[in-house]
Amino acid sequence: MTKGIDLGRFPTVPLCHRPTPLEFLGNLTEYLGGPKIWIKRDDCTGLATGGNKARKLEFLMGDANAQSATCVITQGAVQSNHVRQTAAAAARMGLGCKALLERRVPQATHEYETSGNVALDRLMNVALEYLPSGADMNAEMERTADVLRQNGEKPYIIPGGGSNAIGALGYVSCAMELTSQVNNAGIVVDYIIHATGSAGTQAGLVAGLNALGSNIGVLGISVRATEEVQRASVLKLARQTTSLIGISTEVPDAAVQVDARFIGPGYGIPTSEIVDAISLVARLEGILLDPVYSGKGMAGFIGLIKEGRFSKDDNIVFLHTGGSSGLFGYVGALNLS
Ligand SMILES: *Cc1c(COP(=O)(O)O)cnc(C)c1O
């Protein structure tokens, strides 16, 4: 099944609990009246409360090691799950970690700025620097790298969300893992649905499934960018990833599907649909989603079900990309305090 994709030649560091479980959500399926809803538990990857960045970091940290880095630099929004997981990976590897946090979300509360992922970042001893919304984060990472080099360090820059072709290999690997799980269980999956942001998750899945010749569709629920912008970034990265793994079958345009109708007022601002989706899944399944990504992804999925997009007997896999630590930065916004 997986012949043709050789990920073994890329350096990796073991950071992730794999395979993550694939579970059937019976209560949610019954409540919504179908389709059959499965969940791929990438919230259980195990890296300091888990999430999708762990898979990418196995490859990125492998590359950092191969380049003899002494520290890593990355960036994200203040409540970045990616920064938290990078901090954990760096801690485990004994590397320094510097993270630039963009104040991307307007009118942030004290809990947003200090609790949730930020508190965990501090616990893991990351050097944090806050920057204003709209800062050129890539240029800021280069500036930070220069300073560290002058101090004799060998910094390795990890892009926001870990989303370059090397990071996306983590989701090529996930596509292989999921395909073998569904084949073993005898399930014919129609779609994988998940929240898409910096694009590496969707790009890796699309590249992997395309390389495997799979018919499973991938639909990204955008958390920030318009459909056109998000489709273009996923497609570009999926093609770069395909060439990195040495596969000649080009990713067709139609393989990248994005729905940007559930963004609401903007990145990191929970809508009532998101709050409802988070509480529905918590109450029916005891599973924790988050207000920025997986809750928005689920709100989009439920929205599509209500529009009649799927038939009752379709098998849909919701990829739970993690993020529950972020709940603590949003206790007030979720009406939980
Ligand atoms: C980063 C993140 C995403 C989005 O994944 P990308 O690869 O950046 O598109 C989704 N969910 C959670 C919880 C995340 O932290």
Coordinates of C-alpha atoms and ligand atoms in Angstrom, one line a residue:
M1 CA 0.0 0.0 0.0
T2 CA 2.7 2.5 1.0
K3 CA 5.2 1.4 -1.6
G4 CA 6.6 4.4 -3.4
I5 CA 6.8 6.7 -0.4
D6 CA 10.1 6.4 1.4
L7 CA 10.2 8.6 4.4
G8 CA 12.9 6.6 6.0
R9 CA 15.6 8.6 4.3
F10 CA 14.7 11.8 6.1
P11 CA 16.2 12.3 9.5
T12 CA 13.7 12.3 12.4
V13 CA 13.5 12.5 16.1
P14 CA 10.9 10.4 17.9
L15 CA 8.6 12.8 19.7
C16 CA 5.1 11.6 18.8
H17 CA 2.8 8.8 20.1
R18 CA 1.9 6.9 16.9
P19 CA -0.4 5.6 15.6
T20 CA -3.0 7.9 17.1
P21 CA -6.3 6.3 17.7
L22 CA -9.1 6.3 15.1
E23 CA -12.4 6.3 17.0
F24 CA -16.1 6.3 16.1
L25 CA -18.2 9.1 17.5
G26 CA -21.4 7.2 18.0
N27 CA -23.2 9.9 20.1
L28 CA -22.4 12.8 17.8
T29 CA -23.3 10.7 14.8
E30 CA -26.7 9.9 16.3
Y31 CA -27.3 13.4 17.4
L32 CA -26.6 14.8 14.0
G33 CA -28.4 12.0 12.2
G34 CA -25.3 11.0 10.1
P35 CA -22.9 10.9 8.3
K36 CA -20.9 8.4 10.2
I37 CA -18.4 10.5 12.2
W38 CA -14.9 9.2 13.0
I39 CA -12.2 11.1 14.8
K40 CA -8.5 10.8 14.3
R41 CA -7.0 11.6 17.6
D42 CA -4.0 13.8 16.8
D43 CA -4.8 15.6 20.0
C44 CA -3.2 12.5 21.5
T45 CA 0.3 12.8 19.9
G46 CA 1.7 13.2 23.4
L47 CA 4.0 16.2 23.1
A48 CA 3.1 18.4 26.1
T49 CA -0.7 18.0 25.7
G50 CA -0.4 16.9 22.0
G51 CA -1.6 18.3 18.7
N52 CA -0.7 18.2 15.1
K53 CA 2.6 20.0 15.3
A54 CA 4.2 17.0 17.0
R55 CA 4.3 15.0 13.7
K56 CA 5.8 17.9 11.8
L57 CA 8.4 18.5 14.6
E58 CA 9.7 14.9 14.3
F59 CA 11.0 15.8 10.8
L60 CA 11.9 19.4 11.6
M61 CA 13.9 18.5 14.7
G62 CA 15.5 15.7 12.8
D63 CA 16.7 18.3 10.3
A64 CA 17.8 20.6 13.1
N65 CA 19.9 17.8 14.5
A66 CA 21.4 16.9 11.1
Q67 CA 22.5 20.6 10.9
S68 CA 24.0 20.5 14.5
A69 CA 21.7 23.3 15.7
T70 CA 22.2 24.4 19.3
C71 CA 18.8 26.2 19.5
V72 CA 15.6 26.7 17.6
I73 CA 13.6 29.8 16.8
T74 CA 9.9 29.9 15.9
Q75 CA 6.9 32.1 15.9
G76 CA 3.1 32.1 16.2
A77 CA 0.2 33.9 17.7
V78 CA 0.2 34.5 21.5
Q79 CA -1.8 31.3 22.2
S80 CA 0.2 29.3 19.6
N81 CA -0.1 25.5 20.0
H82 CA 2.9 25.2 17.7
V83 CA 5.1 27.3 20.0
R84 CA 4.1 25.1 22.9
Q85 CA 4.9 21.9 21.1
T86 CA 8.2 23.3 19.7
A87 CA 9.1 24.2 23.3
A88 CA 8.5 20.7 24.4
A89 CA 10.4 19.2 21.6
A90 CA 13.4 21.5 22.2
A91 CA 13.3 20.7 26.0
R92 CA 13.4 17.0 25.3
M93 CA 16.3 17.5 22.9
G94 CA 18.2 19.8 25.2
L95 CA 18.1 22.7 22.8
G96 CA 17.5 26.3 23.5
C97 CA 14.2 27.7 22.3
K98 CA 13.3 31.3 21.4
A99 CA 9.7 32.1 20.3
L100 CA 8.2 35.3 18.9
L101 CA 4.6 35.8 19.7
E102 CA 2.5 38.0 17.5
R103 CA -0.3 39.9 19.2
R104 CA -2.6 38.8 16.3
V105 CA -5.8 38.7 18.2
P106 CA -7.4 42.1 19.0
Q107 CA -8.6 43.1 22.5
A108 CA -6.8 40.2 24.1
T109 CA -7.6 39.6 27.8
H110 CA -5.2 39.0 30.6
E111 CA -6.0 35.3 30.5
Y112 CA -5.3 35.2 26.8
E113 CA -1.9 36.8 27.2
T114 CA -0.8 34.7 30.2
S115 CA -2.7 31.5 30.6
G116 CA -3.2 28.4 28.4
N117 CA -0.3 27.8 26.0
V118 CA 1.6 30.8 27.3
A119 CA 1.8 29.4 30.8
L120 CA 3.0 26.1 29.4
D121 CA 5.6 27.9 27.3
R122 CA 7.0 29.6 30.4
L123 CA 7.0 26.3 32.3
M124 CA 9.2 24.8 29.6
N125 CA 11.5 27.8 29.8
V126 CA 11.1 29.3 26.3
A127 CA 12.5 32.8 25.7
L128 CA 9.3 34.6 24.7
E129 CA 9.2 38.0 22.9
Y130 CA 5.9 39.7 22.1
L131 CA 5.5 41.6 18.9
P132 CA 2.6 43.7 17.6
S133 CA 0.0 42.5 15.2
G134 CA 1.1 42.6 11.6
A135 CA 4.8 42.4 12.4
D136 CA 7.0 40.8 9.7
M137 CA 7.5 37.6 11.7
N138 CA 9.9 36.0 9.2
A139 CA 12.1 39.0 9.2
E140 CA 12.0 39.1 13.0
M141 CA 13.1 35.5 13.2
E142 CA 16.1 36.3 10.9
R143 CA 17.0 39.2 13.1
T144 CA 16.8 37.0 16.2
A145 CA 18.9 34.3 14.4
D146 CA 21.6 37.0 13.7
V147 CA 21.8 38.0 17.4
L148 CA 22.0 34.3 18.5
R149 CA 24.8 33.6 15.9
Q150 CA 26.8 36.6 17.3
N151 CA 26.5 34.9 20.7
G152 CA 28.1 31.7 19.2
E153 CA 24.8 29.8 18.8
K154 CA 23.7 27.7 15.8
P155 CA 20.0 28.6 15.5
Y156 CA 17.6 26.6 13.4
I157 CA 14.5 28.5 12.2
I158 CA 11.2 26.6 12.2
P159 CA 8.6 28.5 10.2
G160 CA 5.2 29.4 11.8
G161 CA 3.1 26.3 12.3
G162 CA 6.1 24.2 11.2
S163 CA 4.7 24.5 7.7
N164 CA 7.3 23.9 5.1
A165 CA 7.9 20.8 3.0
I166 CA 10.0 19.1 5.7
G167 CA 7.3 19.7 8.4
A168 CA 4.5 18.6 6.0
L169 CA 6.2 15.2 5.8
G170 CA 4.7 14.6 9.2
Y171 CA 1.3 14.6 7.5
V172 CA 2.4 12.5 4.6
S173 CA 3.2 10.0 7.3
C174 CA -0.2 10.5 8.9
A175 CA -1.9 9.9 5.5
M176 CA -0.1 6.5 5.4
E177 CA -1.0 5.7 9.0
L178 CA -4.7 6.6 8.5
T179 CA -5.0 4.8 5.2
S180 CA -3.7 1.6 6.8
Q181 CA -6.0 2.0 9.8
V182 CA -9.1 2.4 7.7
N183 CA -8.1 -0.4 5.4
N184 CA -7.6 -2.7 8.4
A185 CA -11.0 -1.7 9.8
G186 CA -12.7 -2.1 6.4
I187 CA -14.0 1.4 6.4
V188 CA -14.4 3.3 3.1
V189 CA -13.7 6.9 4.0
D190 CA -15.2 9.7 1.9
Y191 CA -13.6 12.8 3.4
I192 CA -11.1 13.9 6.0
I193 CA -12.1 17.3 7.5
H194 CA -9.9 19.5 9.6
A195 CA -9.0 23.1 10.5
T196 CA -6.4 24.6 8.2
G197 CA -4.1 27.5 9.1
S198 CA -0.5 27.6 8.1
A199 CA -1.3 24.8 5.5
G200 CA 1.2 22.1 6.4
T201 CA -1.3 19.6 7.7
Q202 CA -3.6 19.8 4.7
A203 CA -0.6 19.9 2.3
G204 CA 1.0 16.8 3.8
L205 CA -2.3 14.9 3.8
V206 CA -3.0 15.9 0.2
A207 CA 0.5 15.0 -1.0
G208 CA 0.4 11.7 0.9
L209 CA -3.0 10.6 -0.3
N210 CA -2.2 11.6 -3.9
A211 CA 1.1 9.6 -3.7
L212 CA -0.9 6.6 -2.4
G213 CA -3.4 6.9 -5.2
S214 CA -6.2 7.2 -2.5
N215 CA -9.7 8.4 -3.3
I216 CA -10.2 10.0 0.1
G217 CA -11.0 13.7 -0.2
V218 CA -9.5 16.3 2.1
L219 CA -11.5 19.4 3.1
G220 CA -9.8 22.2 5.1
I221 CA -11.9 24.6 7.2
S222 CA -10.0 27.8 7.0
V223 CA -9.3 29.5 10.4
R224 CA -8.0 32.7 8.9
A225 CA -7.3 33.1 5.1
T226 CA -9.9 33.5 2.3
E227 CA -10.7 30.4 0.3
E228 CA -8.6 31.6 -2.7
V229 CA -5.5 32.4 -0.6
Q230 CA -5.7 29.2 1.5
R231 CA -6.2 27.0 -1.5
A232 CA -3.1 28.5 -3.2
S233 CA -0.9 28.1 -0.1
V234 CA -2.0 24.5 0.4
L235 CA -1.6 23.6 -3.3
K236 CA 1.9 25.2 -3.4
L237 CA 3.1 23.4 -0.3
A238 CA 1.5 20.1 -1.4
R239 CA 3.4 20.3 -4.6
Q240 CA 6.7 21.1 -2.9
T241 CA 6.1 18.2 -0.5
T242 CA 5.4 15.9 -3.4
S243 CA 8.7 16.8 -5.0
L244 CA 10.5 16.4 -1.7
I245 CA 9.3 12.8 -1.4
G246 CA 10.3 12.2 -5.0
I247 CA 6.8 11.4 -6.4
S248 CA 6.2 12.3 -10.0
T249 CA 2.3 12.3 -9.9
E250 CA 1.5 16.0 -9.7
V251 CA -1.1 17.1 -7.2
P252 CA -4.2 18.2 -9.2
D253 CA -5.8 21.6 -8.4
A254 CA -9.1 19.8 -7.5
A255 CA -7.3 17.8 -4.7
V256 CA -7.2 21.0 -2.6
Q257 CA -10.6 21.9 -1.1
V258 CA -11.1 24.7 1.4
D259 CA -14.1 26.2 3.0
A260 CA -13.6 29.7 4.4
R261 CA -17.2 30.5 5.4
F262 CA -16.7 29.6 9.1
I263 CA -14.0 32.1 10.0
G264 CA -16.3 34.6 11.6
P265 CA -14.8 38.0 12.5
G266 CA -11.2 36.7 12.3
Y267 CA -8.4 34.5 13.5
G268 CA -8.7 33.5 17.2
I269 CA -12.1 35.1 17.7
P270 CA -14.6 32.5 18.8
T271 CA -18.1 32.7 17.1
S272 CA -21.2 31.3 18.8
E273 CA -21.0 28.4 16.3
I274 CA -17.6 27.6 17.6
V275 CA -18.6 27.8 21.3
D276 CA -21.6 25.5 20.5
A277 CA -19.5 23.0 18.6
I278 CA -16.9 22.9 21.5
S279 CA -19.6 22.3 24.1
L280 CA -21.6 19.8 22.0
V281 CA -18.5 17.6 21.5
A282 CA -17.5 17.9 25.2
R283 CA -21.0 17.0 26.4
L284 CA -21.7 14.1 23.9
E285 CA -18.2 12.6 23.6
G286 CA -16.0 13.9 26.4
I287 CA -13.6 15.2 23.9
L288 CA -12.0 18.7 24.2
L289 CA -11.7 20.9 21.1
D290 CA -10.2 24.4 21.1
P291 CA -11.6 27.9 20.2
V292 CA -9.0 28.8 17.5
Y293 CA -8.7 25.6 15.4
S294 CA -10.4 22.3 16.1
G295 CA -13.6 24.0 17.4
K296 CA -13.7 26.1 14.2
G297 CA -13.1 23.0 12.2
M298 CA -15.9 21.2 13.9
A299 CA -18.2 24.1 13.6
G300 CA -17.5 24.1 9.9
F301 CA -18.1 20.3 9.7
I302 CA -21.5 20.6 11.5
G303 CA -22.4 23.6 9.3
L304 CA -21.8 21.4 6.2
I305 CA -23.8 18.5 7.6
K306 CA -26.7 20.9 8.2
E307 CA -26.4 22.0 4.6
G308 CA -26.8 18.4 3.5
R309 CA -23.4 18.1 2.1
F310 CA -23.0 14.5 3.1
S311 CA -25.2 11.5 2.9
K312 CA -26.2 9.5 6.0
D313 CA -24.0 6.6 5.3
D314 CA -20.8 8.5 4.3
N315 CA -17.8 7.9 6.5
I316 CA -16.2 11.2 7.4
V317 CA -13.0 11.4 9.5
F318 CA -12.6 14.6 11.6
L319 CA -8.9 15.1 12.2
H320 CA -8.6 16.4 15.7
T321 CA -5.5 18.6 15.4
G322 CA -5.4 19.4 19.2
G323 CA -5.3 22.8 20.9
S324 CA -7.2 22.1 24.1
S325 CA -4.6 23.9 26.2
G326 CA -5.8 27.1 24.5
L327 CA -9.2 26.7 26.2
F328 CA -7.6 28.2 29.4
G329 CA -6.8 31.4 27.5
Y330 CA -10.5 31.7 26.6
V331 CA -12.4 30.8 29.7
G332 CA -14.3 34.1 29.7
A333 CA -15.0 34.0 26.0
L334 CA -16.5 30.5 26.4
N335 CA -18.7 31.6 29.3
L336 CA -17.0 29.2 31.6
S337 CA -15.9 31.5 34.3
Ligands
LIG1 C1 -1.7 24.7 13.9 C2 -3.0 24.1 14.2 C3 -3.9 23.8 13.1 C4 -3.6 24.1 11.7 O1 -2.7 23.3 11.1 P1 -1.8 23.9 9.9 O2 -0.9 22.8 9.6 O3 -1.1 25.1 10.5 O4 -2.7 24.3 8.8 C5 -5.0 23.1 13.5 N1 -5.3 22.9 14.8 C6 -4.5 23.2 15.8 C7 -5.0 22.9 17.2 C8 -3.3 23.8 15.5 O5 -2.5 24.1 16.6

